[in-house]
Coordinates of C-alpha atoms and ligand atoms in Angstrom, one line a residue:
X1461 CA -44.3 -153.0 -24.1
X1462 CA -42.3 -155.7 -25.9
X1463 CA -39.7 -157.0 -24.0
X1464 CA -36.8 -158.9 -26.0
X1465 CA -33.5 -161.2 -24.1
X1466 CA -31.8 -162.5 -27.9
X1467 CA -30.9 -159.1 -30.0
X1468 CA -31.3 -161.0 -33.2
X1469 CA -34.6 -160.9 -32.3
X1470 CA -34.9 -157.1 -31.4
X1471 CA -32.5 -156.2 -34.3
X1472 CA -35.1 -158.2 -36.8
X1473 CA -38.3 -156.3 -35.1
X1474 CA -36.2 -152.8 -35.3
X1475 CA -35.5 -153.4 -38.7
X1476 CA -38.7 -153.9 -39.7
X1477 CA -40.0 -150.2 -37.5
X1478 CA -37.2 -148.9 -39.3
X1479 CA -37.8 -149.9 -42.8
X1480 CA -41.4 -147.8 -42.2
X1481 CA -39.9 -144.3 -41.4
X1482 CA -40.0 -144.4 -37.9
X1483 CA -37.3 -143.1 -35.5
X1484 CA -35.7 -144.6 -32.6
X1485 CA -34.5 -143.5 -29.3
X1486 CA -32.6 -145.5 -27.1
X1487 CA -32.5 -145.5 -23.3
X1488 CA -29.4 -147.6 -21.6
X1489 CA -30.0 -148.3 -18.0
X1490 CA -28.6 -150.8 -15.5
X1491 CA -32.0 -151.2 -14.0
X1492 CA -33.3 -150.0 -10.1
X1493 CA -35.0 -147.4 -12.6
X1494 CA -36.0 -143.9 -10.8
X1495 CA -37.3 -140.8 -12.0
X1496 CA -34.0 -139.8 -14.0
X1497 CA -34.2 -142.8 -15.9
X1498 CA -37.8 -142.2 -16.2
X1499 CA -37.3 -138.5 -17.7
X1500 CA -34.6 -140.1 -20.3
X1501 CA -37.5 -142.5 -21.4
X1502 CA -39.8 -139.3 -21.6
X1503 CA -37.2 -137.1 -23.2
X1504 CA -37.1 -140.1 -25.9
X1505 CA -40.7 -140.3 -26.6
X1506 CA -41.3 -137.1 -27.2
X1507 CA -38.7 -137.1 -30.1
X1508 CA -39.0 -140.5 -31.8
X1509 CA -41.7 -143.1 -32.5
X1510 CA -39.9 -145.6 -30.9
X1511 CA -38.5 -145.8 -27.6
X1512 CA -35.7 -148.5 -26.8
X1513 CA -34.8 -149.1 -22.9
X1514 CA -32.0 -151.9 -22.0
X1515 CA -31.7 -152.9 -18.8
X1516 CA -28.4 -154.5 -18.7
X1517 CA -25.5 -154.6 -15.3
X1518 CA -22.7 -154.8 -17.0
X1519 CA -19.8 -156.6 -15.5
X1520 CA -17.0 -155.0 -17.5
X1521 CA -17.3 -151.6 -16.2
X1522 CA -17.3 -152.8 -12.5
X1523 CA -13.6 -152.3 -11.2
X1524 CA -14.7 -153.4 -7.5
X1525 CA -16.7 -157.1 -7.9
X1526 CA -17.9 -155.9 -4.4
X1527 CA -20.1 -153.2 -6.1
X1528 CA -21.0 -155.6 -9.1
X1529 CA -22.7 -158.1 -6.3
X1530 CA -24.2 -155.1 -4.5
X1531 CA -25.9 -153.7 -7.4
X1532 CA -29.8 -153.0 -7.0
X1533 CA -32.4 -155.3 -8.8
X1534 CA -35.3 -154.2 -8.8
X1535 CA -36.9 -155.8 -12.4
X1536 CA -40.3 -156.0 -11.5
X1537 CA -40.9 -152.5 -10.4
X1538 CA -38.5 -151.8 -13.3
X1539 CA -41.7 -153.0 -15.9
X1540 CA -43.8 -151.6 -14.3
X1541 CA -42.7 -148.3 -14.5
X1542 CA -41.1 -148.7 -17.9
X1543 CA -45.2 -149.9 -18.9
X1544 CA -46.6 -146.9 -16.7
X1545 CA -44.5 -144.4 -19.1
X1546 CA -45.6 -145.9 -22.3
X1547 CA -41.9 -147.3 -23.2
X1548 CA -42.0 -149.5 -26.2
X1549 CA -39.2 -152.1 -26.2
X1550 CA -37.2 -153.5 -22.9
X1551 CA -34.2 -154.8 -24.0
X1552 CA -33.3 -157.3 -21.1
X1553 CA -30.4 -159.7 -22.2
X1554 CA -28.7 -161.9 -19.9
X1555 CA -24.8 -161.5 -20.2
X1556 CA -23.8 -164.0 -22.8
X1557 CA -26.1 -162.4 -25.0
X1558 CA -23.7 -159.3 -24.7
X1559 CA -20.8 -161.4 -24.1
X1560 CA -20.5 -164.2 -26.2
X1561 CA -18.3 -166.8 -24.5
X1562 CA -16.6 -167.6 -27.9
X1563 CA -16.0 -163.7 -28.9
X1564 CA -13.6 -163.2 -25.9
X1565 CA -11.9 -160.6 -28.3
X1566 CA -10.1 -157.7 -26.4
X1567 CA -11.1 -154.0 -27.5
X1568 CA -9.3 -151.0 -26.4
X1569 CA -10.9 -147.6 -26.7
X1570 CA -8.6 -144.5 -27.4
X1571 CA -10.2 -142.2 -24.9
X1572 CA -7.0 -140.6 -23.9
X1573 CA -7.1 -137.9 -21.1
X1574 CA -10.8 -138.8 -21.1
X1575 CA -9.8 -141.7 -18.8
X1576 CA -7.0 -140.9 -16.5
X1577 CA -8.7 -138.1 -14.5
X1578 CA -11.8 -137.6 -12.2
X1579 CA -13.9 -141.3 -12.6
X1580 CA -10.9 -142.5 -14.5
X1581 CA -8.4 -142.1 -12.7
X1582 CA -10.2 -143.8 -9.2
X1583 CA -11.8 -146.2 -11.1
X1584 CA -9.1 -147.9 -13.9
X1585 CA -10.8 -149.7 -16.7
X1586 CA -14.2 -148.4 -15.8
X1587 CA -14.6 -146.7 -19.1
X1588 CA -13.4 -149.3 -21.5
X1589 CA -15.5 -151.6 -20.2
X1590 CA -18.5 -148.4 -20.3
X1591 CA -17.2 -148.3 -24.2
X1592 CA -17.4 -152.3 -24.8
X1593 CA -21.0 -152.4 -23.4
X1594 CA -21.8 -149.3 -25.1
X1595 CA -20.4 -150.2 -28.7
X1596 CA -22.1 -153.9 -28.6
X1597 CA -25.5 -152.2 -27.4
X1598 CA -25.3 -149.0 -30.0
X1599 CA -24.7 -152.4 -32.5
X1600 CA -27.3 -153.8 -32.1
X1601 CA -29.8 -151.3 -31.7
X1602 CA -28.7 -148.7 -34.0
X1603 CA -30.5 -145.8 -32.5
X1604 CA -31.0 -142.4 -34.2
X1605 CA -31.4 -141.5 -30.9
X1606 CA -29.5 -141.6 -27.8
X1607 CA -30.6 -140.3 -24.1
X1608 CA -27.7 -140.8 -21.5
X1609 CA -27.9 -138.0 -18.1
X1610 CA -25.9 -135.4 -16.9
X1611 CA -25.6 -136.8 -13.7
X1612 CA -22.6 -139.3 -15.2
X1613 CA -21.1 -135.9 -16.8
X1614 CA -18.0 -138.0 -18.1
X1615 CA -19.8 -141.0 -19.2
X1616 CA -21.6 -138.7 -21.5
X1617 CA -18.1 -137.4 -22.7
X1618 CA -16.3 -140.4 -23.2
X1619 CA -19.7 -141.6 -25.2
X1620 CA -19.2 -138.6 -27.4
X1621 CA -15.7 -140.1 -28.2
X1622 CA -17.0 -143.5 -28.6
X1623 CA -19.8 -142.2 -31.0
X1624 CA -17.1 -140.1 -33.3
X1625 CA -14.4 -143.1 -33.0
X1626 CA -17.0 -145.6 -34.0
X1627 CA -18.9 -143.6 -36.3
X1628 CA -22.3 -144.4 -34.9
X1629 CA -25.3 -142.4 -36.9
X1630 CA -27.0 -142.0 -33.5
X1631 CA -27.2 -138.3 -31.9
X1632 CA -26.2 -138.3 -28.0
X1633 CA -28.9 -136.0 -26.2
X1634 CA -27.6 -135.2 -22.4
X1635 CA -30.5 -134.5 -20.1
X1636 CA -30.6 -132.6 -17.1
X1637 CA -30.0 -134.6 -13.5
X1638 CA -33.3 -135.1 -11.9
X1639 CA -33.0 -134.5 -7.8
X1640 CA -35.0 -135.7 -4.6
X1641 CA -37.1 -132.3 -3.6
X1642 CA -33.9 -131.7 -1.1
X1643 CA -31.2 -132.2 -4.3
X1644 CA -29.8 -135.1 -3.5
X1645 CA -29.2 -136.8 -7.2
X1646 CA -31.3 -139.5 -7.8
X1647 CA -29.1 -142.5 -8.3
X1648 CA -30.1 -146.5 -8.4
X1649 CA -27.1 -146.4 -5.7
X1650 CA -29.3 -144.2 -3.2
X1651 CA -31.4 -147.1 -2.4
X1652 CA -28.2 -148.5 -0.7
X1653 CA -28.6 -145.5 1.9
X1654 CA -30.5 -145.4 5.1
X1655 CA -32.6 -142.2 5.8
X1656 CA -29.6 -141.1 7.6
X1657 CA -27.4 -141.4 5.6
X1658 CA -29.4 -140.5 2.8
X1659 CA -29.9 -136.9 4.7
X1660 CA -26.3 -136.7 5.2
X1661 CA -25.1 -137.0 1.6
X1662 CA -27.4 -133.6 0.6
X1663 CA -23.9 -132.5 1.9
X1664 CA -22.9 -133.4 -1.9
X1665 CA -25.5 -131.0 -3.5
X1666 CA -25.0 -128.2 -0.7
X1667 CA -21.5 -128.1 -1.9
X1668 CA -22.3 -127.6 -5.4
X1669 CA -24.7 -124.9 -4.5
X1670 CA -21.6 -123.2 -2.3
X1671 CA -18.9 -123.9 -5.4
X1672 CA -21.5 -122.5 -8.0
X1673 CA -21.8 -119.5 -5.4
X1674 CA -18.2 -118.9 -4.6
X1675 CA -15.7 -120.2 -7.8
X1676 CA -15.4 -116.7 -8.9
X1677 CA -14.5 -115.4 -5.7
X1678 CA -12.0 -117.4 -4.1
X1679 CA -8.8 -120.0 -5.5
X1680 CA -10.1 -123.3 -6.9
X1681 CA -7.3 -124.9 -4.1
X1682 CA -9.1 -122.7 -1.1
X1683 CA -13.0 -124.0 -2.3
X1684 CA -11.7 -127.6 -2.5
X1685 CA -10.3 -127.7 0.7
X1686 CA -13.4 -126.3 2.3
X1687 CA -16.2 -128.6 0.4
X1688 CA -14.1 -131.6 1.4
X1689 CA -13.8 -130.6 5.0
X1690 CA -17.7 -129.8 4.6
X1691 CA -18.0 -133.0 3.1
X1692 CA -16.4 -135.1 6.1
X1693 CA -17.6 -133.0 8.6
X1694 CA -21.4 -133.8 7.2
X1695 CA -20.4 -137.7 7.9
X1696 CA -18.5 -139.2 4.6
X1697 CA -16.2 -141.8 4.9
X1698 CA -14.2 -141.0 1.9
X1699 CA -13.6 -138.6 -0.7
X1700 CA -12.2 -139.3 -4.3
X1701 CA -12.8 -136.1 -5.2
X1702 CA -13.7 -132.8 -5.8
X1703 CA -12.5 -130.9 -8.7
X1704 CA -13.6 -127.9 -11.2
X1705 CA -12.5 -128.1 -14.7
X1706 CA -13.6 -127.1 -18.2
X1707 CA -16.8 -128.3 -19.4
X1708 CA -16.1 -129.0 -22.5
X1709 CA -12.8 -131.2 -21.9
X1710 CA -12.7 -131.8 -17.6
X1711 CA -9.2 -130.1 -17.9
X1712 CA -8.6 -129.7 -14.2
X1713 CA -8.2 -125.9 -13.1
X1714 CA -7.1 -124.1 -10.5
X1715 CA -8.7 -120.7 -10.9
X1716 CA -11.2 -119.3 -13.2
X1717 CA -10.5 -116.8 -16.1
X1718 CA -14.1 -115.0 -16.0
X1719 CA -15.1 -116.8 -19.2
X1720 CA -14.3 -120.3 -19.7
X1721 CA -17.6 -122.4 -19.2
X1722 CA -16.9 -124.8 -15.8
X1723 CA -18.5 -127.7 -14.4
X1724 CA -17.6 -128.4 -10.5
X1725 CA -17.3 -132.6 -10.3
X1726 CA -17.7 -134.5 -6.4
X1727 CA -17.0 -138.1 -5.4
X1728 CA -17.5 -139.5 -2.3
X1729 CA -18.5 -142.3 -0.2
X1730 CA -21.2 -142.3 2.1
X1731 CA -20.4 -145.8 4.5
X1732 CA -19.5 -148.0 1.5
X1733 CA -21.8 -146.4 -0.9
X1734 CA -19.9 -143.9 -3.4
X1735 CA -21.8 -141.6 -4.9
X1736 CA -20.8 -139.1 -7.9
X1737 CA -22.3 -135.7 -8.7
X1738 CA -21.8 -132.5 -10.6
X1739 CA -23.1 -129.2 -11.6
X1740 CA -22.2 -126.5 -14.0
X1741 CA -20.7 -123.4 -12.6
X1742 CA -21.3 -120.8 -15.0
X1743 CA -24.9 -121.2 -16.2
X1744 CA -28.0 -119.5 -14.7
Ligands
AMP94 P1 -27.5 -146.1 -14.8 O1 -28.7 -147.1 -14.7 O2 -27.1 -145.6 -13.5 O3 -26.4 -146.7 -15.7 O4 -28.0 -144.9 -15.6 C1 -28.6 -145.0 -16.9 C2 -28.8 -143.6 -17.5 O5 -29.6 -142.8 -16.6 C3 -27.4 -142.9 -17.6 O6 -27.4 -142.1 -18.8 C4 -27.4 -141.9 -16.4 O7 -26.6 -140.8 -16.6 C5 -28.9 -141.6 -16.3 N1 -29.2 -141.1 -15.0 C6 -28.9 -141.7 -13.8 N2 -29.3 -140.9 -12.8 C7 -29.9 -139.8 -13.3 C8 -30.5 -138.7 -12.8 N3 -30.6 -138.5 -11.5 N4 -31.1 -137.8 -13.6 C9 -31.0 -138.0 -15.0 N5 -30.4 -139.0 -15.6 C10 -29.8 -140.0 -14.7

């Protein structure tokens, strides 16, 4: 695997892949890689000669510093299991690289709704700064191929919108969210959980199972009030959420109309650890 920290010096080898036919897919990460990450690298390989993985924890799209500091690193196991699947490049800049102190330019991204409900709304700016990394990174490597996870359902949305605003080339592929054999969501944020607590927050899953069950049967107000009263009964500190809307645009509903496809949202903190999940309703 090459591993690159200057993107002049990635963008020159790209080039050079690029100028002989080959295609490239591109992996974004912030590191403490697991399995999910793992099956985005896969998904990538399968589909172009060339597999791009950045491992990059961006500051911009922290809105609590607390969280920044507390971020997993893992990088050494990270190699080694970027090696292990075969990945070709590991883009690891440090953050002037990204952030040039002398381009302190402010961008603003015109996500619109995109960003005032669900993650936007409880975390403010955390998709702008999702956008700046995004754009600078989509920059520099120019992907024809892009592998982000269902698991960050409105990430993958607003990246949509960043794509069409920005006119990239690249073609965003969303792949399924990889689980722990119970269903917990596999999430670099899980290794912040003790076993305990890690048993506890399958709550999260078991309420998706019961919304995918139920949302046809009962008001949307009636199933949120029980999952969050499931939710702190099962030992969360805190709930930011728990919502159904459309799947196409996370409109926010309050009953179903026996076609529109739905996607049923969660977030929650477990101690100080908040963890995010979703799962479409109306799919086999
Ligand atoms: P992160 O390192 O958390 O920023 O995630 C990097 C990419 O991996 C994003 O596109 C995530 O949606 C994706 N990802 C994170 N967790 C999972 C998972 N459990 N299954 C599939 N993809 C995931």
């Amino acid at each position: 695997m090459m591993l690159f920290k200057k993107k002049k010096d990635l963008q020159t080898w790209l080039l050079a892949q690029k100028e002989t036919g080959k295609q490239v897919g591109f992996v974004p990460t912030m590191g403490a890689l697991h399995q999910g990450h793992l099956f985005l690298i896969q998904c990538s390989k399968k589909e172009n000669e060339i597999t791009v993985c950045s491992i990059f924890v961006n500051p911009a799209q922290f809105n609590d510093p607390k969280d920044f500091e507390k971020y997993p690193v893992t990088l050494e196991k990270d190699i080694y299991l970027l090696e292990q699947q075969h990945c070709d490049v590991l883009f690891l800049p440090p953050v002037d690289e990204i952030y040039p102190p002398q381009e302190n330019k402010e961008e603003h991204y015109e996500l619109g709704y995109l960003e005032t409900v669900l993650e936007g709304k409880f975390r403010p700016g955390h998709f702008q700064g999702v956008c700046k990394v995004m754009h600078r990174l989509l920059t520099i490597v120019q992907p024809h191929h892009l592998y982000m996870g269902q698991k960050d359902y409105q990430q993958c949305m607003v990246i949509k919108k960043l794509i069409s605003l920005s006119k990239f080339p690249a073609t965003l592929h969303i792949c399924p969210t990889l689980r722990e054999k119970e269903g917990l969501a596999m999430s670099s944020r899980n290794l912040r959980l003790s076993v305990e607590q890690k048993e506890k927050a399958l709550a999260v899953y078991k309420a998706l199972l019961y919304l995918k069950k139920e949302f046809s049967h009962f008001s949307f107000d009636t199933l949120k009030a029980n999952v969050q009263q499931r939710l702190l009964d099962a030992g969360f500190a805190k709930i930011d959420y728990v919502e159904i809307a459309t799947a196409d645009d996370l409109s926010l509903l309050t009953a179903w109309d026996n076609k529109t496809p739905v996607v049923a949202l969660i977030a929650a903190f477990m101690g100080d650890v908040r963890l995010i999940d979703n799962m479409a309703l109306t799919t086999a």
